[in-house]
Coordinates of C-alpha atoms in Angstrom, one line a residue:
M1 CA -18.4 -24.3 -19.4
T2 CA -16.4 -26.7 -21.6
L3 CA -15.3 -25.3 -24.9
Y4 CA -14.8 -27.6 -27.9
C5 CA -12.9 -27.0 -31.1
S6 CA -15.9 -28.3 -33.2
Q7 CA -19.4 -29.7 -33.0
Y8 CA -18.0 -33.1 -34.0
C9 CA -15.6 -33.2 -31.0
Q10 CA -18.3 -32.0 -28.7
E11 CA -20.6 -34.8 -29.8
Q12 CA -17.8 -37.3 -29.6
A13 CA -17.0 -36.2 -26.0
I14 CA -20.5 -36.2 -24.5
G15 CA -22.6 -38.1 -27.0
Q16 CA -24.9 -35.2 -27.8
R17 CA -24.9 -31.5 -28.1
P18 CA -26.4 -30.1 -24.9
G19 CA -28.7 -27.1 -24.8
I20 CA -28.9 -25.0 -21.6
D21 CA -32.3 -24.0 -20.3
P22 CA -32.3 -20.3 -19.6
N23 CA -34.8 -20.9 -16.8
S24 CA -32.1 -22.9 -15.0
I25 CA -29.7 -19.9 -14.7
P26 CA -29.3 -19.0 -11.0
T27 CA -31.3 -16.0 -9.9
S28 CA -30.6 -16.0 -6.2
G29 CA -28.4 -13.4 -4.7
N30 CA -25.4 -15.8 -4.0
V31 CA -24.4 -15.7 -7.7
S32 CA -22.3 -12.8 -9.0
T33 CA -23.5 -10.6 -11.8
D34 CA -20.4 -11.5 -14.0
L35 CA -21.2 -15.2 -13.6
K36 CA -24.9 -14.7 -14.5
R37 CA -23.9 -12.8 -17.7
H38 CA -21.3 -15.5 -18.6
V39 CA -23.9 -18.3 -18.2
E40 CA -26.5 -16.3 -20.2
R41 CA -23.9 -15.8 -23.0
I42 CA -22.9 -19.5 -23.1
S43 CA -26.6 -20.5 -22.9
L44 CA -27.6 -18.3 -25.9
E45 CA -24.7 -19.5 -28.1
N46 CA -25.3 -23.2 -27.2
N47 CA -29.0 -23.0 -27.9
S48 CA -28.6 -20.9 -31.1
G49 CA -27.1 -23.9 -33.0
H50 CA -23.5 -22.5 -33.1
P51 CA -20.8 -24.1 -31.0
V52 CA -19.1 -21.6 -28.7
A53 CA -15.6 -22.4 -29.9
D54 CA -16.6 -22.5 -33.6
S55 CA -17.2 -18.7 -33.5
S56 CA -13.5 -18.2 -32.6
P57 CA -11.2 -19.8 -35.2
K58 CA -8.1 -19.3 -33.0
W59 CA -9.5 -21.8 -30.5
V60 CA -9.8 -24.4 -33.2
A61 CA -6.1 -24.2 -34.1
E62 CA -5.2 -24.0 -30.5
H63 CA -5.9 -27.6 -29.8
R64 CA -6.7 -29.3 -33.1
H65 CA -3.6 -31.3 -32.7
E66 CA -5.1 -32.9 -29.6
C67 CA -8.2 -34.2 -31.4
G68 CA -8.6 -37.3 -33.4
G69 CA -8.4 -39.9 -30.7
V70 CA -4.9 -39.3 -29.4
H71 CA -4.4 -39.8 -25.7
W72 CA -1.2 -37.9 -24.9
P73 CA -3.0 -34.7 -23.8
A74 CA -4.6 -36.8 -21.0
V75 CA -1.3 -38.4 -20.0
L76 CA 1.2 -35.6 -20.0
P77 CA 1.2 -33.0 -17.2
A78 CA -0.9 -29.9 -17.7
E79 CA 2.1 -27.5 -18.2
I80 CA 3.5 -29.8 -21.0
V81 CA 0.1 -29.9 -22.8
L82 CA 0.0 -26.1 -22.4
A83 CA 3.5 -25.8 -23.9
G84 CA 2.2 -27.8 -26.9
R85 CA -0.7 -25.4 -27.4
V86 CA 1.6 -22.4 -27.2
L87 CA 3.9 -24.0 -29.7
V88 CA 1.1 -24.8 -32.1
R89 CA -0.4 -21.3 -31.8
T90 CA 3.1 -20.0 -32.7
I91 CA 3.3 -22.3 -35.7
E92 CA -0.2 -21.3 -36.9
A93 CA 0.7 -17.6 -36.6
K94 CA 3.9 -18.2 -38.4
R95 CA 2.0 -19.8 -41.3
K96 CA -0.3 -16.8 -41.6
S97 CA 2.7 -14.4 -41.5
N98 CA 4.7 -16.3 -44.1
G99 CA 7.5 -17.2 -41.6
A100 CA 7.9 -13.7 -40.1
M101 CA 6.8 -14.9 -36.7
D102 CA 9.5 -15.4 -34.0
S103 CA 10.1 -18.7 -32.3
P104 CA 8.3 -19.8 -29.1
E105 CA 11.3 -18.5 -27.1
A106 CA 10.1 -15.0 -27.9
L107 CA 7.6 -15.2 -25.1
D108 CA 8.5 -12.3 -22.9
L109 CA 8.6 -14.4 -19.7
C110 CA 11.2 -15.3 -17.2
H111 CA 12.3 -18.8 -16.3
N112 CA 14.4 -20.5 -13.6
Y113 CA 16.1 -23.2 -15.7
G114 CA 19.5 -22.2 -14.4
C115 CA 18.4 -22.8 -10.8
M116 CA 16.8 -26.2 -11.4
T117 CA 18.2 -29.4 -10.0
P118 CA 19.8 -31.8 -12.5
E119 CA 16.9 -34.2 -12.0
T120 CA 14.3 -31.5 -12.9
K121 CA 16.3 -30.5 -16.0
L122 CA 16.5 -34.1 -17.2
E123 CA 12.7 -34.4 -16.7
I124 CA 12.0 -31.2 -18.7
H125 CA 14.3 -32.5 -21.6
I126 CA 12.5 -35.8 -21.6
Y127 CA 9.1 -34.1 -21.7
A128 CA 10.4 -31.8 -24.5
I129 CA 11.4 -34.8 -26.6
V130 CA 8.0 -36.5 -26.0
L131 CA 6.1 -33.4 -26.8
T132 CA 8.1 -32.8 -30.0
Y133 CA 7.2 -36.3 -31.2
C134 CA 3.5 -35.8 -30.3
V135 CA 3.2 -32.5 -32.0
Q136 CA 5.0 -33.8 -35.1
L137 CA 2.0 -36.0 -35.8
S138 CA 0.2 -32.9 -36.8
Y139 CA 3.0 -30.5 -37.8
A140 CA 5.8 -32.7 -39.2
A141 CA 7.2 -30.1 -41.4
E142 CA 7.4 -27.4 -38.7
I143 CA 8.7 -29.4 -35.8
S144 CA 12.1 -31.1 -35.4
L145 CA 14.5 -32.1 -32.7
S146 CA 16.8 -29.2 -33.7
G147 CA 14.4 -26.8 -31.9
L148 CA 14.4 -28.9 -28.7
S149 CA 16.4 -26.2 -26.8
Q150 CA 13.7 -23.6 -27.5
L151 CA 11.0 -26.0 -26.4
V152 CA 12.9 -26.6 -23.1
V153 CA 13.0 -22.9 -22.5
L154 CA 9.3 -22.6 -23.3
I155 CA 8.5 -25.4 -20.8
S156 CA 10.6 -23.7 -18.2
Q157 CA 8.8 -20.4 -18.8
I158 CA 5.4 -22.1 -18.4
K159 CA 6.4 -23.9 -15.2
V160 CA 7.0 -20.6 -13.4
N161 CA 4.5 -18.3 -15.2
S162 CA 1.4 -20.4 -15.9
M163 CA -1.7 -20.1 -13.6
A164 CA -4.0 -22.8 -12.5
V165 CA -7.5 -22.0 -13.7
V166 CA -9.9 -22.8 -10.8
H167 CA -13.6 -22.8 -10.5
M168 CA -15.8 -23.2 -7.4
K169 CA -17.6 -26.5 -7.3
S170 CA -20.5 -27.7 -5.1
P171 CA -20.7 -31.5 -5.4
D172 CA -24.0 -31.6 -3.5
A173 CA -25.6 -29.1 -5.9
C174 CA -24.2 -31.1 -8.9
E175 CA -25.7 -34.3 -7.5
Q176 CA -29.1 -32.7 -7.2
G177 CA -29.0 -31.1 -10.6
E178 CA -30.6 -28.0 -9.1
H179 CA -29.6 -24.4 -9.2
S180 CA -31.8 -23.0 -6.5
G181 CA -28.9 -22.0 -4.3
E182 CA -30.5 -23.9 -1.4
L183 CA -28.6 -26.4 0.7
S184 CA -29.0 -29.9 -0.8
H185 CA -30.2 -33.0 1.0
T186 CA -27.7 -35.7 1.6
D187 CA -28.7 -38.7 3.7
N188 CA -31.7 -36.8 5.0
T189 CA -29.5 -34.0 6.4
L190 CA -28.7 -30.6 5.1
T191 CA -25.1 -30.3 3.9
N192 CA -23.4 -28.1 1.4
Q193 CA -19.8 -28.6 0.4
I194 CA -18.1 -26.0 -1.8
E195 CA -14.6 -26.5 -3.0
Q196 CA -12.2 -24.8 -5.3
V197 CA -11.2 -27.2 -8.1
R198 CA -8.4 -26.9 -10.7
V199 CA -9.9 -27.2 -14.2
G200 CA -7.0 -26.1 -16.4
Q201 CA -3.6 -24.4 -16.8
A202 CA -3.1 -21.2 -18.7
I203 CA -0.6 -18.4 -19.6
Y204 CA -1.7 -14.8 -19.1
S205 CA 0.9 -12.3 -20.3
T206 CA -0.5 -9.6 -18.1
G207 CA -1.2 -11.8 -15.1
S208 CA 2.4 -13.0 -15.2
L209 CA 3.5 -9.4 -14.3
F210 CA 2.0 -9.5 -10.8
N211 CA 4.5 -10.2 -8.1
H212 CA 3.9 -12.6 -5.2
S213 CA 3.0 -11.7 -1.7
C214 CA 2.1 -14.0 1.2
Q215 CA -0.3 -11.2 2.2
P216 CA -1.8 -10.3 -1.3
N217 CA -3.9 -7.3 -1.9
V218 CA -5.4 -8.7 -5.2
H219 CA -7.5 -11.7 -5.7
A220 CA -7.6 -13.6 -9.0
Y221 CA -10.6 -15.5 -10.3
F222 CA -11.9 -16.9 -13.5
L223 CA -14.9 -16.9 -15.7
S224 CA -14.4 -19.6 -18.3
R225 CA -10.9 -18.8 -19.6
H226 CA -11.0 -15.1 -18.7
L227 CA -8.8 -14.0 -15.8
F228 CA -10.2 -11.2 -13.5
M229 CA -8.3 -9.4 -10.8
R230 CA -10.0 -7.6 -7.9
S231 CA -8.3 -5.8 -5.0
T232 CA -9.2 -7.1 -1.6
E233 CA -8.3 -3.8 0.2
F234 CA -7.8 -0.2 -0.5
V235 CA -4.5 0.2 -2.5
E236 CA -2.8 3.6 -2.5
S237 CA -1.6 5.1 -5.7
G238 CA 1.9 3.9 -6.5
Y239 CA 1.7 0.8 -4.3
P240 CA 2.3 -2.5 -6.0
L241 CA -0.6 -4.9 -6.7
E242 CA 0.4 -8.4 -5.5
I243 CA -1.2 -11.8 -5.8
S244 CA -0.4 -15.1 -4.1
Y245 CA 1.4 -17.8 -6.0
G246 CA 0.0 -20.3 -3.6
P247 CA 1.2 -19.9 0.0
Q248 CA -0.3 -17.3 2.2
V249 CA 0.1 -16.1 5.8
G250 CA -2.2 -18.1 8.0
E251 CA -2.3 -21.1 5.7
G252 CA 1.2 -22.2 6.4
N253 CA 4.1 -21.1 8.6
L254 CA 7.1 -19.1 7.3
K255 CA 9.3 -22.2 6.9
D256 CA 6.8 -24.0 4.6
R257 CA 6.0 -20.9 2.6
Q258 CA 9.6 -20.1 1.9
K259 CA 10.4 -23.7 1.0
L260 CA 7.5 -24.0 -1.5
L261 CA 8.4 -20.7 -3.2
E262 CA 12.1 -21.5 -3.4
D263 CA 11.5 -25.0 -4.7
Q264 CA 8.9 -24.0 -7.3
Y265 CA 9.9 -20.5 -8.3
S266 CA 13.6 -20.2 -7.1
F267 CA 13.2 -17.1 -5.1
R268 CA 13.3 -16.2 -1.5
C269 CA 10.2 -14.3 -0.5
Q270 CA 10.7 -11.0 1.2
C271 CA 7.2 -9.7 1.2
S272 CA 5.7 -8.0 4.2
G273 CA 4.3 -11.3 5.4
C274 CA 7.7 -12.9 5.5
S275 CA 9.8 -9.9 6.8
E276 CA 7.5 -9.2 9.7
L277 CA 6.5 -11.2 12.8
N278 CA 3.0 -12.7 12.2
L279 CA 0.8 -14.1 14.9
S280 CA -0.1 -17.1 12.7
D281 CA 3.6 -18.0 12.2
I282 CA 3.9 -18.4 16.0
V283 CA 0.7 -20.3 16.8
I284 CA -0.2 -22.2 13.6
N285 CA 1.6 -25.4 15.0
A286 CA 2.1 -24.3 18.6
L287 CA 1.3 -26.1 21.8
S288 CA -0.4 -24.5 24.7
C289 CA 1.1 -23.4 28.0
V290 CA 0.6 -25.8 30.9
K291 CA -0.8 -23.0 33.0
P292 CA -4.5 -22.7 32.3
S293 CA -4.4 -19.0 33.1
C294 CA -1.6 -18.3 30.5
F295 CA -2.4 -17.8 26.8
G296 CA 1.2 -18.1 25.7
A297 CA 2.4 -20.4 22.9
V298 CA 4.9 -23.2 23.3
V299 CA 7.2 -23.7 20.3
D300 CA 7.5 -27.2 19.1
R301 CA 10.8 -28.5 17.5
S302 CA 9.0 -29.0 14.1
M303 CA 8.7 -25.2 13.9
I304 CA 12.4 -24.5 14.0
N305 CA 14.2 -27.4 12.2
G306 CA 13.9 -26.0 8.7
N307 CA 16.2 -27.6 6.1
R308 CA 16.9 -24.4 4.2
L309 CA 16.2 -21.7 6.8
G310 CA 18.8 -22.7 9.3
A311 CA 18.1 -23.9 12.9
N312 CA 16.0 -21.0 13.9
W313 CA 13.3 -19.6 11.6
I314 CA 12.3 -16.8 14.0
Q315 CA 15.8 -15.5 14.2
D316 CA 15.8 -15.4 10.4
V317 CA 13.1 -12.8 10.5
S318 CA 14.7 -9.3 10.7
T319 CA 12.0 -7.7 12.9
I320 CA 12.7 -10.2 15.7
R321 CA 16.4 -10.1 15.4
C322 CA 16.5 -6.3 15.5
L323 CA 13.9 -5.4 18.1
D324 CA 15.9 -2.3 19.0
Q325 CA 14.6 -0.8 15.8
P326 CA 11.0 0.2 15.0
L327 CA 9.0 -2.9 13.9
P328 CA 7.5 -2.5 10.5
V329 CA 4.1 -3.6 11.8
D330 CA 1.2 -1.6 13.2
K331 CA 0.4 -1.6 16.9
Q332 CA -2.5 -4.1 16.6
K333 CA -0.2 -6.7 15.0
R334 CA 2.4 -6.2 17.7
D335 CA -0.2 -6.5 20.4
D336 CA -1.6 -9.7 18.9
A337 CA 1.8 -11.3 18.8
S338 CA 2.7 -10.1 22.2
E339 CA -0.4 -11.8 23.6
V340 CA 1.1 -15.2 23.0
A341 CA 4.9 -14.5 22.9
H342 CA 5.8 -11.2 24.6
L343 CA 9.2 -12.7 25.7
L344 CA 10.3 -12.5 22.0
F345 CA 10.1 -8.7 22.3
E346 CA 12.0 -8.6 25.6
H347 CA 14.8 -11.1 24.9
K348 CA 16.0 -10.2 21.4
D349 CA 19.4 -11.7 22.0
D350 CA 18.2 -15.1 23.1
G351 CA 17.9 -17.8 20.4
L352 CA 14.6 -19.6 20.1
E353 CA 16.4 -22.9 20.8
T354 CA 16.7 -21.9 24.5
D355 CA 12.9 -21.5 24.5
L356 CA 12.2 -24.9 23.0
G357 CA 9.4 -26.4 25.1
H358 CA 9.0 -23.3 27.1
C359 CA 6.0 -20.9 27.1
L360 CA 6.9 -17.7 25.2
N361 CA 4.9 -15.7 27.8
C362 CA 5.8 -17.2 31.2
R363 CA 8.6 -19.7 30.4
S364 CA 6.7 -22.6 31.9
Y365 CA 8.0 -25.9 30.6
R366 CA 5.9 -28.4 28.6
D367 CA 7.3 -31.9 28.0
L368 CA 7.3 -32.1 24.2
E369 CA 7.7 -35.9 23.8
S370 CA 4.7 -36.7 26.1
S371 CA 2.6 -33.9 24.4
Q372 CA 3.3 -35.3 20.9
E373 CA 2.5 -38.8 22.1
A374 CA -0.9 -37.6 23.5
I375 CA -1.6 -35.9 20.2
R376 CA -0.8 -39.1 18.3
Q377 CA -3.2 -41.1 20.4
A378 CA -5.9 -38.5 20.1
E379 CA -5.6 -38.5 16.4
V380 CA -6.7 -42.2 16.2
N381 CA -10.3 -41.4 17.2
I382 CA -10.2 -38.1 15.1
K383 CA -9.2 -40.0 12.0
R384 CA -11.8 -42.6 12.6
L385 CA -14.5 -39.9 12.8
Q386 CA -13.3 -38.3 9.6
G387 CA -13.3 -41.6 7.8
R388 CA -16.8 -42.5 8.9
A389 CA -18.0 -39.0 8.0
T390 CA -16.7 -39.5 4.4
S391 CA -18.4 -42.9 4.1
R392 CA -21.6 -41.5 5.8
K393 CA -21.5 -44.3 8.4
L394 CA -21.6 -42.4 11.7
D395 CA -23.0 -43.1 15.1
R396 CA -22.9 -41.2 18.4
R397 CA -20.4 -43.6 20.0
I398 CA -17.7 -42.7 17.4
I399 CA -18.5 -39.0 17.9
M400 CA -18.3 -39.3 21.7
D401 CA -14.9 -41.1 21.5
A402 CA -13.7 -38.4 19.2
L403 CA -14.9 -35.6 21.5
E404 CA -12.8 -37.1 24.3
S405 CA -9.8 -36.9 21.9
L406 CA -10.8 -33.3 21.0
D407 CA -10.5 -32.4 24.7
V408 CA -7.0 -33.8 24.8
L409 CA -6.1 -31.7 21.8
R410 CA -7.5 -28.6 23.4
L411 CA -5.4 -29.2 26.5
T412 CA -2.3 -29.8 24.5
M413 CA -2.4 -27.6 21.5
H414 CA -2.7 -23.8 21.5
A415 CA -6.2 -22.4 20.9
Y416 CA -5.0 -20.8 17.6
N417 CA -3.4 -24.0 16.3
K418 CA -4.6 -24.6 12.8
Y419 CA -5.2 -28.3 13.4
I420 CA -7.7 -27.6 16.1
A421 CA -9.7 -25.5 13.7
Q422 CA -9.7 -28.3 11.1
V423 CA -10.8 -30.9 13.7
E424 CA -13.7 -28.5 14.8
D425 CA -14.8 -28.5 11.1
S426 CA -14.8 -32.3 11.1
F427 CA -17.1 -32.3 14.1
A428 CA -19.4 -29.7 12.6
E429 CA -19.8 -31.9 9.5
A430 CA -20.3 -35.0 11.7
F431 CA -23.0 -33.5 13.8
C432 CA -24.7 -32.2 10.7
L433 CA -24.8 -35.6 9.2
I434 CA -26.6 -37.1 12.2
G435 CA -29.0 -34.2 12.3
D436 CA -27.7 -32.4 15.4
F437 CA -27.5 -29.0 13.9
Q438 CA -27.1 -27.0 17.1
S439 CA -23.9 -28.9 18.0
S440 CA -22.8 -28.5 14.4
V441 CA -23.2 -24.7 14.7
E442 CA -21.2 -24.6 17.9
H443 CA -18.3 -26.4 16.4
C444 CA -18.4 -24.1 13.4
K445 CA -18.2 -21.1 15.7
A446 CA -15.3 -22.7 17.5
S447 CA -13.5 -23.2 14.3
I448 CA -13.9 -19.6 13.2
K449 CA -13.0 -18.3 16.6

């Protein structure tokens, strides 16, 4: 639900003041109780004749400086606009306290300014100057270039501590304007696309205290601007609660996760997901063994040529380098990894470079260059299918050509390769669009499997 600083701004933004029909509030079981209560509260306040934000004066001061027809909040990055709001809130609090309020630098948050590249530092300083000029339009007496260094620190703090506020969005449901929870009709077929969209940027002092893990035990979600945390598993007393700052095991390999966290947050992740051997890190981009009876993974060169992790990312993981010591993983995880790469557990002194192109179970060799060429050719038909599905211009000939390419991918890539699952999803959508729901279900099952 959008919040406005005043009824005037609300009317200027959408042309009229909307009322929400209480009868349109979702009642089906696929809507959480918290969300129902939130919608009911917003509906009541909207229909009562009092703008939601008007009942909270602090929200008016929070972004009053962005109103009046200025365009810079829409042009500057979200974290810079957020820095402006934090700065303005501090100024307003300082006015009320007769100058007793500390500077914006008093935010009890860490920053990584000292680890930034010269280019990033220059960018922050430029944004600080621009933001100072913009905020001066509303607070000329309180803002000057002499406080630029404090604003640079504030922006640095926000860059590593702010959280993206995300909501779930169903485009199909929005197009239909219905809230029945049923699958919507698109081109005479039943499709339902749900995605997580970024709707804002915010600072949460308590939320910033949570450490990162690539295998988090806490999930963060939002209702309006309120942050909620829920554990996703049983957490023993005294065990840390950890969220994901973005990368997670299974969504990217170790090299990519480490690089993202080091570039954005300037730390090297040492969570359980990065200090232990994970099945997904082996197979997420792996090729299949040339022997049909072998389920082993073949490591491609792209998995080991990391820029910052050295030549061998698997040797960089302590549990693989020191297999003579007990592995800090349970038996199930060890068995899962051993199913596709049991040689890693038997040849701890061998570098992965010696196994490049060889199956990690039986050492059978796969020609990497010819395999990559086969994948590139197969992707031509796959991308054509995905493009036609987006434009809703599909026919069975395109699908049949893409199915032949899928067979090539299945013969070349490992069954657990993430790209295979993504392609299966594309086929599920394509068959759904032409009304072949049975085939769509089969490809959905293949993707999940």
